[in-house]
Coordinates of C-alpha atoms in Angstrom, one line a residue:
M1 CA -37.3 -33.7 11.0
F2 CA -35.4 -31.9 8.2
F3 CA -36.1 -28.5 9.9
S4 CA -34.9 -29.7 13.3
F5 CA -31.7 -31.0 11.7
F6 CA -31.3 -27.7 9.9
F7 CA -31.7 -25.8 13.1
V8 CA -29.1 -27.9 14.9
L9 CA -26.7 -27.4 12.0
L10 CA -27.1 -23.7 12.2
T11 CA -26.3 -23.7 15.9
F12 CA -22.9 -25.0 15.0
I13 CA -22.3 -23.1 11.8
V14 CA -23.2 -19.6 13.1
P15 CA -20.7 -19.5 15.9
I16 CA -17.9 -20.7 13.6
F17 CA -18.6 -17.9 11.1
S18 CA -18.8 -15.4 14.0
I19 CA -15.3 -16.4 15.1
Y20 CA -13.6 -16.5 11.8
M21 CA -15.4 -13.7 9.9
L22 CA -14.6 -10.4 11.4
P23 CA -17.4 -8.0 12.1
R24 CA -17.4 -4.5 10.5
V25 CA -17.6 -1.2 12.3
T26 CA -18.1 1.8 9.9
I27 CA -17.6 5.5 10.6
V28 CA -20.1 7.6 8.7
W29 CA -21.0 11.3 8.4
R30 CA -20.6 14.6 6.6
P31 CA -17.3 16.4 5.9
N32 CA -15.2 17.8 8.6
V33 CA -16.7 16.4 11.7
G34 CA -13.5 14.6 12.5
K35 CA -14.2 11.1 11.1
S36 CA -10.6 10.6 10.0
S37 CA -9.1 11.8 13.3
L38 CA -11.3 9.4 15.2
F39 CA -10.4 6.5 12.8
N40 CA -6.7 7.1 13.4
I41 CA -7.0 7.3 17.2
I42 CA -9.1 4.1 17.4
S43 CA -6.9 2.2 15.0
G44 CA -3.7 3.6 16.6
H45 CA -2.2 4.4 13.1
K46 CA -2.2 7.5 10.9
I47 CA -4.0 5.8 8.1
A48 CA -6.8 8.3 7.1
I49 CA -5.7 11.6 5.7
I50 CA -6.6 14.5 8.1
S51 CA -7.2 17.9 6.5
D52 CA -9.3 21.0 7.0
Q53 CA -10.3 20.8 3.3
E54 CA -13.7 19.2 2.8
N55 CA -14.2 15.9 1.1
T56 CA -10.7 14.6 1.9
T57 CA -11.7 11.0 2.4
R58 CA -13.0 9.5 -0.8
D59 CA -12.4 5.8 -0.6
I60 CA -13.5 3.2 1.9
I61 CA -10.4 2.8 4.1
E62 CA -10.3 -0.4 6.2
Y63 CA -8.1 -1.5 9.1
E64 CA -8.2 -4.9 10.8
L65 CA -8.3 -4.0 14.4
H66 CA -7.4 -6.5 17.2
D67 CA -8.3 -4.8 20.5
A68 CA -6.5 -7.0 23.0
E69 CA -7.5 -4.9 26.0
N70 CA -11.3 -5.4 25.3
E71 CA -10.7 -8.9 23.7
I72 CA -12.4 -8.2 20.4
S73 CA -11.4 -8.1 16.8
Y74 CA -13.2 -6.2 14.0
V75 CA -12.7 -4.3 10.7
L76 CA -12.8 -0.6 11.3
A77 CA -13.9 1.3 8.1
D78 CA -13.6 5.0 7.4
S79 CA -16.2 5.6 4.7
G80 CA -16.5 8.4 2.1
W81 CA -18.6 11.3 3.1
L82 CA -22.4 11.5 3.0
V83 CA -23.5 14.7 1.3
Y84 CA -26.8 15.2 -0.6
G85 CA -27.7 17.8 -3.1
N86 CA -24.5 17.7 -5.2
D87 CA -24.8 16.4 -8.8
E88 CA -21.1 15.7 -9.3
S89 CA -20.7 12.1 -10.5
I90 CA -17.9 11.4 -8.2
L91 CA -20.1 12.3 -5.2
Q92 CA -22.7 9.9 -6.5
D93 CA -20.1 7.1 -6.6
V94 CA -19.1 7.9 -3.0
R95 CA -22.8 7.8 -1.9
V96 CA -23.2 4.4 -3.5
R97 CA -20.1 3.2 -1.8
V98 CA -21.2 4.5 1.6
D99 CA -24.6 2.8 1.2
E100 CA -22.8 -0.5 0.5
A101 CA -20.6 0.1 3.6
I102 CA -23.7 0.7 5.8
E103 CA -25.4 -2.4 4.4
S104 CA -22.4 -4.6 5.2
S105 CA -21.7 -3.2 8.7
D106 CA -22.5 -4.6 12.1
I107 CA -22.1 -1.3 13.9
I108 CA -22.3 2.2 12.5
L109 CA -20.5 5.1 14.3
F110 CA -22.6 8.1 13.5
I111 CA -20.2 11.1 13.9
L112 CA -21.5 14.6 14.6
E113 CA -20.0 17.7 16.1
Y114 CA -20.8 18.0 19.8
D115 CA -22.8 21.2 19.4
K116 CA -24.2 21.2 16.0
I117 CA -27.1 19.5 14.1
T118 CA -27.4 20.5 10.5
E119 CA -30.2 19.7 8.0
F120 CA -27.9 17.1 6.5
D121 CA -27.5 15.5 9.9
E122 CA -31.2 15.1 10.3
V123 CA -31.6 13.6 6.8
I124 CA -28.8 11.0 7.4
A125 CA -30.1 10.2 10.9
K126 CA -33.4 9.2 9.3
K127 CA -31.6 7.1 6.7
L128 CA -29.6 5.3 9.4
R129 CA -32.6 4.6 11.6
K130 CA -34.2 2.9 8.6
S131 CA -31.2 0.7 8.1
H132 CA -32.1 -1.3 11.3
K133 CA -28.4 -1.4 12.1
T134 CA -26.8 -0.9 15.5
I135 CA -26.0 2.9 15.6
L136 CA -23.7 4.5 18.1
L137 CA -24.1 8.3 18.1
V138 CA -20.6 9.9 18.6
A139 CA -20.3 13.5 19.6
N140 CA -16.9 14.4 18.3
K141 CA -14.6 17.4 19.3
A142 CA -15.9 17.3 22.9
D143 CA -12.5 18.5 24.2
N144 CA -13.7 19.2 27.8
K145 CA -16.4 18.3 30.3
D146 CA -18.6 21.3 29.4
R147 CA -18.6 20.2 25.8
A148 CA -19.3 16.6 26.8
L149 CA -22.4 17.6 28.7
E150 CA -23.5 19.8 25.8
S151 CA -23.2 16.9 23.5
Y152 CA -26.2 15.2 25.1
N153 CA -28.5 17.6 23.2
L154 CA -27.8 15.4 20.2
L155 CA -30.2 12.9 21.7
S156 CA -33.0 14.9 20.0
L157 CA -32.1 12.8 16.9
W158 CA -33.8 9.9 18.7
F159 CA -30.9 7.6 19.3
E160 CA -30.5 5.6 22.6
D161 CA -27.2 7.1 23.8
V162 CA -24.5 9.5 22.9
F163 CA -20.7 9.0 23.2
P164 CA -18.7 12.2 23.6
T165 CA -15.1 11.9 22.1
S166 CA -12.1 14.0 21.7
P167 CA -9.3 12.6 19.5
V168 CA -7.2 15.7 20.0
Q169 CA -7.3 15.3 23.8
H170 CA -7.5 11.5 23.7
R171 CA -10.6 11.7 25.9
W172 CA -13.4 9.2 26.2
I173 CA -12.2 7.0 23.4
D174 CA -11.9 4.0 25.7
A175 CA -15.6 4.2 26.6
L176 CA -16.5 4.0 22.9
K177 CA -14.2 1.0 22.3
I178 CA -15.7 -0.8 25.4
K179 CA -19.2 -0.3 24.0
I180 CA -18.2 -1.6 20.6
A181 CA -16.7 -4.7 22.3
E182 CA -19.8 -5.3 24.4
I183 CA -22.1 -5.2 21.3
L184 CA -19.9 -7.5 19.2
K185 CA -19.3 -10.0 22.0
A186 CA -23.1 -10.2 22.6
E187 CA -23.4 -11.2 18.9
G188 CA -20.8 -14.0 19.4
Y189 CA -17.7 -12.4 18.0
K190 CA -14.3 -12.8 19.7
Y191 CA -10.7 -11.9 19.7
T192 CA -9.1 -13.6 16.7
L193 CA -5.6 -12.3 16.4
K194 CA -3.5 -14.5 14.1
D195 CA -0.2 -15.6 15.5
E196 CA 1.4 -16.5 12.1
E197 CA 3.6 -13.9 10.3
D198 CA 2.1 -12.0 7.4
T199 CA 3.5 -13.8 4.3
S200 CA 1.3 -12.0 1.7
L201 CA 3.0 -10.7 -1.4
K202 CA 2.9 -6.9 -1.1
L203 CA 2.4 -5.3 -4.5
A204 CA 2.2 -1.5 -4.8
I205 CA 0.6 0.2 -7.8
I206 CA 2.2 3.6 -8.3
G207 CA 2.3 6.2 -11.0
R208 CA 1.4 9.7 -12.1
P209 CA -2.2 10.8 -11.6
N210 CA -4.7 9.6 -14.2
V211 CA -2.6 6.7 -15.7
G212 CA -5.2 4.1 -14.7
K213 CA -3.8 2.8 -11.4
S214 CA -7.2 2.3 -9.7
S215 CA -8.6 0.7 -12.9
I216 CA -5.8 -1.9 -12.7
V217 CA -6.5 -2.5 -9.0
N218 CA -10.2 -3.1 -9.8
A219 CA -9.4 -5.4 -12.6
I220 CA -7.0 -7.4 -10.5
S221 CA -9.2 -7.7 -7.4
W222 CA -12.4 -8.2 -9.4
K223 CA -14.3 -5.6 -7.3
T224 CA -14.5 -1.9 -7.2
R225 CA -12.4 -1.0 -4.2
S226 CA -11.1 2.4 -5.6
I227 CA -13.1 5.1 -7.2
V228 CA -12.3 5.2 -11.0
K229 CA -12.8 8.6 -12.7
D230 CA -11.1 10.4 -15.5
L231 CA -9.9 13.0 -13.0
P232 CA -6.3 13.6 -11.8
G233 CA -5.8 12.9 -8.1
T234 CA -9.0 10.9 -7.6
T235 CA -7.3 8.4 -5.2
R236 CA -5.8 10.3 -2.2
D237 CA -5.3 7.4 0.2
A238 CA -3.2 4.3 0.0
I239 CA -5.7 1.5 0.0
D240 CA -4.9 -2.2 0.7
T241 CA -6.8 -4.9 -1.0
L242 CA -6.3 -8.5 0.2
F243 CA -7.0 -11.3 -2.2
T244 CA -5.7 -14.8 -3.3
W245 CA -4.7 -15.6 -6.8
N246 CA -3.2 -19.0 -7.9
N247 CA -2.9 -20.0 -4.2
E248 CA -0.8 -17.0 -3.6
E249 CA -1.9 -14.4 -1.0
F250 CA -1.6 -10.8 -2.2
C251 CA -1.8 -7.4 -0.5
L252 CA -2.4 -4.9 -3.3
I253 CA -1.5 -1.3 -2.4
D254 CA -3.2 1.3 -4.5
T255 CA -1.4 4.6 -3.9
A256 CA -2.2 8.2 -4.6
G257 CA -0.7 9.5 -7.8
I258 CA 2.7 11.1 -7.4
R259 CA 2.9 14.6 -8.8
R260 CA 5.8 16.9 -9.5
S261 CA 6.9 18.8 -6.4
G262 CA 6.3 22.1 -8.2
K263 CA 2.6 21.4 -8.3
I264 CA 2.3 20.6 -4.7
W265 CA 2.0 23.6 -2.3
S266 CA 2.2 23.3 1.4
A267 CA -1.6 23.7 2.1
N268 CA -2.5 21.1 -0.5
I269 CA -3.3 17.6 0.8
E270 CA -1.7 16.1 -2.3
Q271 CA 1.6 16.7 -0.5
W272 CA 0.5 14.3 2.2
S273 CA -0.7 11.8 -0.5
V274 CA 2.8 11.9 -2.1
L275 CA 4.3 11.0 1.3
R276 CA 1.8 8.2 1.7
A277 CA 2.6 6.9 -1.8
E278 CA 6.4 6.9 -1.0
R279 CA 5.7 5.1 2.3
S280 CA 3.7 2.5 0.3
I281 CA 6.7 1.9 -1.8
S282 CA 8.7 1.1 1.3
R283 CA 6.0 -1.3 2.5
A284 CA 6.0 -3.2 -0.8
D285 CA 8.0 -6.2 -2.0
V286 CA 7.2 -5.5 -5.7
V287 CA 6.3 -2.1 -7.3
A288 CA 4.2 -1.9 -10.5
V289 CA 5.0 1.4 -12.1
V290 CA 2.1 2.4 -14.3
I291 CA 2.7 4.7 -17.3
D292 CA 0.2 6.0 -19.9
A293 CA 1.1 4.5 -23.3
F294 CA -0.9 7.1 -25.1
E295 CA 0.9 10.0 -23.4
W296 CA 4.4 8.4 -23.7
V297 CA 7.0 8.6 -20.9
A298 CA 7.1 11.7 -18.8
H299 CA 10.0 12.9 -16.7
Q300 CA 7.9 12.2 -13.6
D301 CA 7.6 8.5 -14.7
Q302 CA 11.4 8.3 -14.6
H303 CA 11.4 10.0 -11.2
I304 CA 8.9 7.5 -9.8
V305 CA 11.1 4.6 -11.0
S306 CA 14.1 6.2 -9.3
K307 CA 12.1 6.3 -6.0
A308 CA 11.5 2.5 -6.3
L309 CA 15.1 1.8 -7.2
E310 CA 16.3 3.8 -4.2
E311 CA 14.3 1.4 -2.0
K312 CA 15.7 -1.6 -3.9
K313 CA 12.3 -2.9 -4.8
G314 CA 11.4 -5.4 -7.5
I315 CA 9.9 -3.4 -10.4
I316 CA 7.3 -4.2 -13.1
L317 CA 6.8 -1.6 -15.8
V318 CA 3.1 -1.5 -16.7
V319 CA 2.2 0.3 -20.0
N320 CA -1.5 0.9 -19.6
K321 CA -4.1 2.1 -22.1
W322 CA -2.3 0.1 -24.8
D323 CA -5.7 -0.3 -26.5
K324 CA -5.7 3.4 -27.3
V325 CA -2.3 3.1 -29.0
L326 CA -3.5 0.2 -31.2
S327 CA -6.7 2.0 -32.1
K328 CA -4.9 5.0 -33.5
P329 CA -5.1 5.3 -37.3
D330 CA -2.1 4.2 -39.4
V331 CA -0.7 2.0 -36.6
W332 CA 1.1 -1.2 -37.7
V333 CA 0.3 -3.7 -35.0
D334 CA 3.3 -5.9 -36.0
T335 CA 5.9 -3.2 -35.6
I336 CA 4.5 -0.8 -32.9
L337 CA 5.4 -3.1 -30.0
E338 CA 9.0 -3.4 -31.1
R339 CA 9.3 0.3 -31.7
Y340 CA 7.8 1.1 -28.3
M341 CA 10.2 -1.3 -26.6
R342 CA 13.1 0.5 -28.2
Y343 CA 11.6 3.8 -27.0
L344 CA 11.3 2.5 -23.4
S345 CA 14.9 1.2 -23.5
K346 CA 16.1 4.8 -24.2
K347 CA 13.9 6.3 -21.4
F348 CA 14.8 3.5 -18.9
D349 CA 18.3 2.5 -20.0
F350 CA 19.1 1.4 -16.4
L351 CA 16.3 -1.1 -16.2
S352 CA 17.4 -3.8 -18.6
Y353 CA 16.3 -6.5 -16.1
V354 CA 12.7 -5.2 -15.5
P355 CA 9.7 -7.0 -17.1
V356 CA 7.3 -4.9 -19.2
V357 CA 3.6 -5.6 -19.4
F358 CA 1.3 -4.0 -21.9
T359 CA -2.2 -3.8 -20.4
S360 CA -5.7 -2.5 -21.1
A361 CA -7.2 -2.2 -17.6
I362 CA -10.7 -1.4 -18.8
D363 CA -10.8 -4.6 -20.8
G364 CA -8.8 -6.6 -18.2
K365 CA -6.3 -7.6 -20.9
R366 CA -2.9 -9.1 -19.7
I367 CA -3.6 -8.0 -16.1
D368 CA -2.8 -11.5 -14.9
K369 CA 0.8 -11.0 -16.3
I370 CA 1.4 -8.4 -13.6
L371 CA 0.6 -11.0 -10.9
E372 CA 2.7 -13.7 -12.6
H373 CA 5.7 -11.4 -12.8
A374 CA 5.2 -10.3 -9.1
I375 CA 5.3 -13.9 -7.9
A376 CA 8.4 -14.7 -10.0
I377 CA 10.1 -11.5 -8.8
R378 CA 9.5 -12.4 -5.1
K379 CA 10.9 -15.8 -5.7
E380 CA 14.1 -14.3 -7.1
R381 CA 14.3 -11.7 -4.3
N382 CA 14.1 -14.5 -1.7
K383 CA 16.8 -16.7 -3.3
R384 CA 19.9 -17.4 -1.2
V385 CA 23.3 -18.7 -2.3
K386 CA 25.5 -20.7 0.1
T387 CA 28.7 -18.9 1.2
G388 CA 31.0 -21.8 0.0
V389 CA 29.5 -21.8 -3.5
F390 CA 29.7 -18.0 -3.6
N391 CA 33.4 -17.9 -2.8
Q392 CA 34.2 -20.5 -5.4
F393 CA 32.4 -18.3 -7.8
L394 CA 34.4 -15.3 -6.5
S395 CA 37.7 -17.0 -7.2
Q396 CA 36.6 -17.7 -10.8
I397 CA 35.4 -14.2 -11.8
T398 CA 38.4 -12.4 -10.1
Y399 CA 40.7 -14.8 -12.0
E400 CA 39.0 -13.9 -15.3
H401 CA 39.0 -10.2 -14.6
A402 CA 41.2 -8.9 -11.8
P403 CA 39.9 -5.9 -9.8
T404 CA 40.6 -2.6 -11.4
G405 CA 41.6 0.3 -9.1
S406 CA 40.7 3.9 -9.1
R407 CA 44.4 4.9 -9.2
K408 CA 47.6 3.2 -10.4
S409 CA 49.1 3.3 -6.9
H410 CA 46.2 1.4 -5.4
K411 CA 45.9 -2.3 -5.8
P412 CA 42.4 -3.5 -4.9
K413 CA 42.0 -6.9 -3.3
V414 CA 38.9 -9.0 -2.7
Y415 CA 39.1 -11.4 0.2
Y416 CA 35.7 -13.1 0.4
W417 CA 32.0 -12.3 0.1
S418 CA 28.7 -13.7 1.2
Q419 CA 25.0 -13.1 0.9
V420 CA 23.8 -11.5 4.1
D421 CA 20.1 -10.9 3.4
V422 CA 17.2 -11.5 1.0
N423 CA 14.3 -9.3 -0.2
P424 CA 16.2 -7.6 -1.6
P425 CA 19.3 -9.8 -2.2
R426 CA 22.2 -8.2 -0.3
F427 CA 25.8 -9.2 -0.7
L428 CA 28.7 -8.1 1.5
V429 CA 32.2 -8.2 -0.1
S430 CA 35.3 -8.0 2.2
V431 CA 38.1 -6.0 0.5
N432 CA 41.3 -4.3 1.5
N433 CA 40.0 -0.7 0.8
S434 CA 36.6 0.0 -0.9
D435 CA 37.9 3.4 -2.1
H436 CA 40.4 1.6 -4.3
F437 CA 37.7 0.0 -6.5
H438 CA 36.5 1.6 -9.7
F439 CA 32.7 1.7 -10.0
S440 CA 32.8 -0.3 -13.2
Y441 CA 34.1 -3.3 -11.3
L442 CA 31.0 -3.3 -9.1
R443 CA 28.9 -3.4 -12.2
Y444 CA 31.0 -6.3 -13.5
M445 CA 30.4 -8.2 -10.3
E446 CA 26.7 -7.6 -10.3
N447 CA 26.4 -8.7 -14.0
K448 CA 28.3 -11.9 -13.1
I449 CA 26.0 -12.6 -10.2
R450 CA 23.0 -12.4 -12.5
E451 CA 24.7 -14.5 -15.1
F452 CA 25.5 -17.3 -12.7
F453 CA 22.7 -17.2 -10.1
G454 CA 19.8 -15.4 -11.7
F455 CA 18.3 -12.9 -9.4
E456 CA 16.3 -11.7 -12.4
W457 CA 13.9 -8.7 -12.2
T458 CA 15.2 -7.4 -8.9
P459 CA 17.8 -4.9 -7.8
I460 CA 20.9 -6.3 -6.0
D461 CA 22.5 -4.5 -3.1
L462 CA 26.3 -5.0 -3.3
E463 CA 28.4 -3.5 -0.5
L464 CA 32.2 -3.4 -0.3
R465 CA 33.4 -3.4 3.2
S466 CA 37.1 -2.4 4.0
R467 CA 39.1 -4.7 6.2
K468 CA 41.1 -2.8 8.8
S469 CA 44.9 -3.4 8.8
M470 CA 46.5 -4.8 12.0
Y471 CA 48.4 -1.5 12.4
K472 CA 45.3 0.6 12.3
K473 CA 43.6 -1.7 14.8
W474 CA 46.6 -1.4 17.2
E475 CA 46.4 2.4 16.9
E476 CA 42.7 2.4 17.8
D477 CA 43.2 0.0 20.8
S478 CA 46.0 2.1 22.2
N479 CA 43.9 5.3 22.1

């Protein structure tokens, strides 16, 4: 009786999990067979880095794909490469990561070149057959019909069927997507696109190479999503990690390290990584700028902060590897923190409102402070002040300190202002002529806004908009 009840229970539970837990489709194979191009064309986004240089994709890149045309949803994963015979430790990490991706996958897209089977291909084919997973053999770079026909020679690897594809020509991709949908539907999966708006807190981890960004991501998310090695430039892709902390949904963006432009030449894929990192800053609500405490502040750290300020992002300054500083001989623990804060204030004199967190990512110390500050910053960035209250405040501060002009002949006037947007807080001030105002008065107004209404830890966008005179308006209308 117990077993019959258990069987009935499973018949209800399994379909529920099939609907709400997305299946996983992983792209696997050796370098330069076009995995990343195929990933981008299937997902419809330029997510994976494409380069002629071998071993470009190092991390497991994932994209939640909702294929409305074929009525199926799944996670598309572009794995690291599978290469055997290389003793580099970073390659070993990638192999372990790929093995885990294979184990967790529902479908594996086994990518080969349409006209080539190497010794490595045969080794990996044997490995995949032993996995007892659903394997779809994909013959990539089949840019015409002759190549597509030639690709059927790959059936010598003892797989049931072969799917020729050409991301460059956008050919035969639909047939592959239809086959994926058929397999997943047969297993009970469905189209599960969420209607609600994405409300996760987007936190980008940025910084120079080798400052510990990926270690911080791993410590926050409690799982090794990014490869961590003591090598500059290890993370080349921007990797999103979704998780929940204190009932708050986070989207953690681990970006590639930003290097000085002089060290990036046109043929180097690090140039593309820098663009991806800057794009990640644009996507984020809050940016955690990681610096190496042991190496002090470099000019590039200041440049990275400037990039985040240009985007008007909430900023957290994360001083990582603090344990190395405290372990140095002749360090006075009671005074080193105060001295370092004075040092930071000189290097970042324009960031008086930014919180500073001293972390040791390896030990996981004070990592939760980053998340606490991120939540507080987003709350401040979404704060809104009523227009009536704001104009009463305006009357008070202009009475205390009348606007100062840029010239004696110009008399600046402020008419009214209002908050027009949030995240970041944006204020529009109606004036007679914005050119008449001295820049110091803008700083005065911003300081007063923070004093009265808070808006801590976030940049404020304050815009002066000139009001056209009746005479100028009559001239424009007559023309």
